[in-house]
């Protein structure tokens, strides 16, 4: 079997304390509440703006504009958060229940919930992965909806086709750590 590109820790890290579990869980909950609050405020303001149209046609036009802006914002926001919180992914080990893990979790959650995954099989998904830092060659078709998280560690050669049941996570959980590492697919791979 090929050797792993990310070395296993010399010894398993000490188990997280109850305080670390509670702090990490509370921080994740607060981030969820904050995101939900922002989405609610955006929805309410959009609804008020749409309802302020002069007639049914103006309401419809405003609904199209508001829906388009919301869609673009939902697609761009995870990309911006990834670049602000992580920058470029690199092979590393992230201790579970740490602040680095919360950053990993937040980026993972946003990247995997992005509506761009609905475009599996189209060039739009390839563009999305490139915007997240993946090295994707020309003529690549990706049918999977399991979007990789550590995209800077992903390299896909030209003419490759990735089937719908494939996973390209570029990370694994092992011995209390999240280990990130490269995934490389060559040219014309199926």
PDB file of N, CA, C and O in Angstrom, residues 24-66:
ATOM      1  N   UNK A  24     -16.010  24.627  22.047  1.00  0.00           N
ATOM      2  CA  UNK A  24     -16.078  24.406  20.597  1.00  0.00           C
ATOM      3  C   UNK A  24     -17.538  24.292  20.152  1.00  0.00           C
ATOM      4  O   UNK A  24     -17.945  24.912  19.166  1.00  0.00           O
ATOM      5  N   UNK A  25     -18.342  23.537  20.877  1.00  0.00           N
ATOM      6  CA  UNK A  25     -19.762  23.397  20.541  1.00  0.00           C
ATOM      7  C   UNK A  25     -20.497  24.719  20.637  1.00  0.00           C
ATOM      8  O   UNK A  25     -21.333  25.041  19.785  1.00  0.00           O
ATOM      9  N   UNK A  26     -20.205  25.499  21.676  1.00  0.00           N
ATOM     10  CA  UNK A  26     -20.854  26.800  21.839  1.00  0.00           C
ATOM     11  C   UNK A  26     -20.459  27.746  20.706  1.00  0.00           C
ATOM     12  O   UNK A  26     -21.309  28.479  20.173  1.00  0.00           O
ATOM     13  N   UNK A  27     -19.194  27.724  20.323  1.00  0.00           N
ATOM     14  CA  UNK A  27     -18.738  28.570  19.224  1.00  0.00           C
ATOM     15  C   UNK A  27     -19.401  28.169  17.904  1.00  0.00           C
ATOM     16  O   UNK A  27     -19.843  29.029  17.130  1.00  0.00           O
ATOM     17  N   UNK A  28     -19.512  26.872  17.661  1.00  0.00           N
ATOM     18  CA  UNK A  28     -20.193  26.401  16.455  1.00  0.00           C
ATOM     19  C   UNK A  28     -21.665  26.831  16.476  1.00  0.00           C
ATOM     20  O   UNK A  28     -22.197  27.270  15.448  1.00  0.00           O
ATOM     21  N   UNK A  29     -22.310  26.719  17.623  1.00  0.00           N
ATOM     22  CA  UNK A  29     -23.712  27.131  17.744  1.00  0.00           C
ATOM     23  C   UNK A  29     -23.864  28.631  17.498  1.00  0.00           C
ATOM     24  O   UNK A  29     -24.786  29.058  16.804  1.00  0.00           O
ATOM     25  N   UNK A  30     -22.960  29.433  18.045  1.00  0.00           N
ATOM     26  CA  UNK A  30     -23.023  30.885  17.831  1.00  0.00           C
ATOM     27  C   UNK A  30     -22.798  31.240  16.356  1.00  0.00           C
ATOM     28  O   UNK A  30     -23.458  32.144  15.831  1.00  0.00           O
ATOM     29  N   UNK A  31     -21.885  30.543  15.698  1.00  0.00           N
ATOM     30  CA  UNK A  31     -21.673  30.778  14.273  1.00  0.00           C
ATOM     31  C   UNK A  31     -22.922  30.415  13.474  1.00  0.00           C
ATOM     32  O   UNK A  31     -23.312  31.138  12.552  1.00  0.00           O
ATOM     33  N   UNK A  32     -23.564  29.325  13.843  1.00  0.00           N
ATOM     34  CA  UNK A  32     -24.811  28.927  13.186  1.00  0.00           C
ATOM     35  C   UNK A  32     -25.896  29.981  13.405  1.00  0.00           C
ATOM     36  O   UNK A  32     -26.585  30.369  12.457  1.00  0.00           O
ATOM     37  N   UNK A  33     -26.032  30.449  14.638  1.00  0.00           N
ATOM     38  CA  UNK A  33     -27.020  31.490  14.930  1.00  0.00           C
ATOM     39  C   UNK A  33     -26.729  32.766  14.149  1.00  0.00           C
ATOM     40  O   UNK A  33     -27.644  33.399  13.614  1.00  0.00           O
ATOM     41  N   UNK A  34     -25.463  33.170  14.080  1.00  0.00           N
ATOM     42  CA  UNK A  34     -25.092  34.369  13.349  1.00  0.00           C
ATOM     43  C   UNK A  34     -25.420  34.259  11.873  1.00  0.00           C
ATOM     44  O   UNK A  34     -25.978  35.186  11.275  1.00  0.00           O
ATOM     45  N   UNK A  35     -25.098  33.114  11.271  1.00  0.00           N
ATOM     46  CA  UNK A  35     -25.394  32.902   9.851  1.00  0.00           C
ATOM     47  C   UNK A  35     -26.904  32.911   9.620  1.00  0.00           C
ATOM     48  O   UNK A  35     -27.396  33.525   8.668  1.00  0.00           O
ATOM     49  N   UNK A  36     -27.642  32.248  10.506  1.00  0.00           N
ATOM     50  CA  UNK A  36     -29.099  32.211  10.385  1.00  0.00           C
ATOM     51  C   UNK A  36     -29.695  33.603  10.546  1.00  0.00           C
ATOM     52  O   UNK A  36     -30.619  33.980   9.816  1.00  0.00           O
ATOM     53  N   UNK A  37     -29.174  34.375  11.484  1.00  0.00           N
ATOM     54  CA  UNK A  37     -29.658  35.740  11.691  1.00  0.00           C
ATOM     55  C   UNK A  37     -29.416  36.596  10.446  1.00  0.00           C
ATOM     56  O   UNK A  37     -30.313  37.309   9.987  1.00  0.00           O
ATOM     57  N   UNK A  38     -28.201  36.525   9.891  1.00  0.00           N
ATOM     58  CA  UNK A  38     -27.897  37.285   8.672  1.00  0.00           C
ATOM     59  C   UNK A  38     -28.809  36.871   7.519  1.00  0.00           C
ATOM     60  O   UNK A  38     -29.293  37.724   6.757  1.00  0.00           O
ATOM     61  N   UNK A  39     -29.052  35.587   7.372  1.00  0.00           N
ATOM     62  CA  UNK A  39     -29.942  35.110   6.309  1.00  0.00           C
ATOM     63  C   UNK A  39     -31.367  35.628   6.540  1.00  0.00           C
ATOM     64  O   UNK A  39     -32.045  36.036   5.590  1.00  0.00           O
ATOM     65  N   UNK A  40     -31.810  35.630   7.792  1.00  0.00           N
ATOM     66  CA  UNK A  40     -33.149  36.140   8.108  1.00  0.00           C
ATOM     67  C   UNK A  40     -33.288  37.624   7.812  1.00  0.00           C
ATOM     68  O   UNK A  40     -34.297  38.074   7.255  1.00  0.00           O
ATOM     69  N   UNK A  41     -32.275  38.403   8.185  1.00  0.00           N
ATOM     70  CA  UNK A  41     -32.291  39.847   7.908  1.00  0.00           C
ATOM     71  C   UNK A  41     -32.310  40.090   6.398  1.00  0.00           C
ATOM     72  O   UNK A  41     -33.081  40.923   5.899  1.00  0.00           O
ATOM     73  N   UNK A  42     -31.482  39.362   5.660  1.00  0.00           N
ATOM     74  CA  UNK A  42     -31.454  39.511   4.206  1.00  0.00           C
ATOM     75  C   UNK A  42     -32.806  39.143   3.599  1.00  0.00           C
ATOM     76  O   UNK A  42     -33.306  39.838   2.701  1.00  0.00           O
ATOM     77  N   UNK A  43     -33.422  38.076   4.085  1.00  0.00           N
ATOM     78  CA  UNK A  43     -34.733  37.656   3.576  1.00  0.00           C
ATOM     79  C   UNK A  43     -35.788  38.723   3.848  1.00  0.00           C
ATOM     80  O   UNK A  43     -36.574  39.070   2.963  1.00  0.00           O
ATOM     81  N   UNK A  44     -35.785  39.252   5.068  1.00  0.00           N
ATOM     82  CA  UNK A  44     -36.785  40.265   5.424  1.00  0.00           C
ATOM     83  C   UNK A  44     -36.619  41.536   4.595  1.00  0.00           C
ATOM     84  O   UNK A  44     -37.595  42.082   4.067  1.00  0.00           O
ATOM     85  N   UNK A  45     -35.395  42.001   4.439  1.00  0.00           N
ATOM     86  CA  UNK A  45     -35.158  43.206   3.635  1.00  0.00           C
ATOM     87  C   UNK A  45     -35.497  42.970   2.172  1.00  0.00           C
ATOM     88  O   UNK A  45     -36.046  43.853   1.508  1.00  0.00           O
ATOM     89  N   UNK A  46     -35.183  41.789   1.659  1.00  0.00           N
ATOM     90  CA  UNK A  46     -35.548  41.463   0.281  1.00  0.00           C
ATOM     91  C   UNK A  46     -37.062  41.459   0.113  1.00  0.00           C
ATOM     92  O   UNK A  46     -37.595  42.010  -0.857  1.00  0.00           O
ATOM     93  N   UNK A  47     -37.753  40.857   1.055  1.00  0.00           N
ATOM     94  CA  UNK A  47     -39.222  40.801   0.979  1.00  0.00           C
ATOM     95  C   UNK A  47     -39.827  42.197   1.018  1.00  0.00           C
ATOM     96  O   UNK A  47     -40.723  42.509   0.225  1.00  0.00           O
ATOM     97  N   UNK A  48     -39.321  43.033   1.919  1.00  0.00           N
ATOM     98  CA  UNK A  48     -39.830  44.410   1.996  1.00  0.00           C
ATOM     99  C   UNK A  48     -39.590  45.154   0.686  1.00  0.00           C
ATOM    100  O   UNK A  48     -40.458  45.891   0.213  1.00  0.00           O
ATOM    101  N   UNK A  49     -38.413  44.991   0.096  1.00  0.00           N
ATOM    102  CA  UNK A  49     -38.092  45.666  -1.160  1.00  0.00           C
ATOM    103  C   UNK A  49     -38.983  45.151  -2.296  1.00  0.00           C
ATOM    104  O   UNK A  49     -39.478  45.925  -3.106  1.00  0.00           O
ATOM    105  N   UNK A  50     -39.194  43.819  -2.338  1.00  0.00           N
ATOM    106  CA  UNK A  50     -40.039  43.240  -3.385  1.00  0.00           C
ATOM    107  C   UNK A  50     -41.474  43.745  -3.252  1.00  0.00           C
ATOM    108  O   UNK A  50     -42.109  44.140  -4.238  1.00  0.00           O
ATOM    109  N   UNK A  51     -41.979  43.775  -2.041  1.00  0.00           N
ATOM    110  CA  UNK A  51     -43.368  44.199  -1.806  1.00  0.00           C
ATOM    111  C   UNK A  51     -43.572  45.685  -2.076  1.00  0.00           C
ATOM    112  O   UNK A  51     -44.707  46.143  -2.230  1.00  0.00           O
ATOM    113  N   UNK A  52     -42.505  46.455  -2.170  1.00  0.00           N
ATOM    114  CA  UNK A  52     -42.614  47.891  -2.406  1.00  0.00           C
ATOM    115  C   UNK A  52     -42.799  48.254  -3.871  1.00  0.00           C
ATOM    116  O   UNK A  52     -42.813  49.442  -4.211  1.00  0.00           O
ATOM    117  N   UNK A  53     -42.947  47.270  -4.744  1.00  0.00           N
ATOM    118  CA  UNK A  53     -43.150  47.542  -6.166  1.00  0.00           C
ATOM    119  C   UNK A  53     -44.498  48.202  -6.411  1.00  0.00           C
ATOM    120  O   UNK A  53     -45.418  48.117  -5.606  1.00  0.00           O
ATOM    121  N   UNK A  54     -44.618  48.845  -7.568  1.00  0.00           N
ATOM    122  CA  UNK A  54     -45.830  49.588  -7.894  1.00  0.00           C
ATOM    123  C   UNK A  54     -46.986  48.677  -8.287  1.00  0.00           C
ATOM    124  O   UNK A  54     -48.146  48.995  -8.037  1.00  0.00           O
ATOM    125  N   UNK A  55     -46.686  47.571  -8.941  1.00  0.00           N
ATOM    126  CA  UNK A  55     -47.739  46.642  -9.371  1.00  0.00           C
ATOM    127  C   UNK A  55     -47.143  45.239  -9.429  1.00  0.00           C
ATOM    128  O   UNK A  55     -45.995  45.019  -9.063  1.00  0.00           O
ATOM    129  N   UNK A  56     -47.933  44.290  -9.881  1.00  0.00           N
ATOM    130  CA  UNK A  56     -47.513  42.895  -9.912  1.00  0.00           C
ATOM    131  C   UNK A  56     -46.276  42.683 -10.797  1.00  0.00           C
ATOM    132  O   UNK A  56     -45.369  41.925 -10.435  1.00  0.00           O
ATOM    133  N   UNK A  57     -46.195  43.364 -11.929  1.00  0.00           N
ATOM    134  CA  UNK A  57     -45.036  43.229 -12.817  1.00  0.00           C
ATOM    135  C   UNK A  57     -43.759  43.721 -12.143  1.00  0.00           C
ATOM    136  O   UNK A  57     -42.715  43.062 -12.199  1.00  0.00           O
ATOM    137  N   UNK A  58     -43.836  44.861 -11.460  1.00  0.00           N
ATOM    138  CA  UNK A  58     -42.661  45.373 -10.742  1.00  0.00           C
ATOM    139  C   UNK A  58     -42.269  44.450  -9.585  1.00  0.00           C
ATOM    140  O   UNK A  58     -41.083  44.263  -9.317  1.00  0.00           O
ATOM    141  N   UNK A  59     -43.273  43.889  -8.909  1.00  0.00           N
ATOM    142  CA  UNK A  59     -42.980  42.919  -7.839  1.00  0.00           C
ATOM    143  C   UNK A  59     -42.232  41.709  -8.405  1.00  0.00           C
ATOM    144  O   UNK A  59     -41.271  41.220  -7.810  1.00  0.00           O
ATOM    145  N   UNK A  60     -42.674  41.242  -9.564  1.00  0.00           N
ATOM    146  CA  UNK A  60     -42.031  40.097 -10.207  1.00  0.00           C
ATOM    147  C   UNK A  60     -40.594  40.426 -10.603  1.00  0.00           C
ATOM    148  O   UNK A  60     -39.675  39.636 -10.342  1.00  0.00           O
ATOM    149  N   UNK A  61     -40.383  41.575 -11.202  1.00  0.00           N
ATOM    150  CA  UNK A  61     -39.034  41.990 -11.595  1.00  0.00           C
ATOM    151  C   UNK A  61     -38.130  42.115 -10.374  1.00  0.00           C
ATOM    152  O   UNK A  61     -36.976  41.676 -10.394  1.00  0.00           O
ATOM    153  N   UNK A  62     -38.666  42.709  -9.314  1.00  0.00           N
ATOM    154  CA  UNK A  62     -37.872  42.846  -8.079  1.00  0.00           C
ATOM    155  C   UNK A  62     -37.564  41.481  -7.474  1.00  0.00           C
ATOM    156  O   UNK A  62     -36.479  41.267  -6.927  1.00  0.00           O
ATOM    157  N   UNK A  63     -38.509  40.554  -7.553  1.00  0.00           N
ATOM    158  CA  UNK A  63     -38.276  39.201  -7.025  1.00  0.00           C
ATOM    159  C   UNK A  63     -37.159  38.513  -7.812  1.00  0.00           C
ATOM    160  O   UNK A  63     -36.310  37.819  -7.222  1.00  0.00           O
ATOM    161  N   UNK A  64     -37.130  38.702  -9.132  1.00  0.00           N
ATOM    162  CA  UNK A  64     -36.049  38.130  -9.938  1.00  0.00           C
ATOM    163  C   UNK A  64     -34.699  38.716  -9.551  1.00  0.00           C
ATOM    164  O   UNK A  64     -33.709  37.986  -9.404  1.00  0.00           O
ATOM    165  N   UNK A  65     -34.651  40.025  -9.377  1.00  0.00           N
ATOM    166  CA  UNK A  65     -33.396  40.685  -8.997  1.00  0.00           C
ATOM    167  C   UNK A  65     -32.944  40.209  -7.619  1.00  0.00           C
ATOM    168  O   UNK A  65     -31.783  39.841  -7.413  1.00  0.00           O
ATOM    169  N   UNK A  66     -33.874  40.193  -6.663  1.00  0.00           N
ATOM    170  CA  UNK A  66     -33.525  39.774  -5.297  1.00  0.00           C
ATOM    171  C   UNK A  66     -33.078  38.318  -5.272  1.00  0.00           C
ATOM    172  O   UNK A  66     -32.094  37.968  -4.595  1.00  0.00           O
TER     173      UNK A  66
END
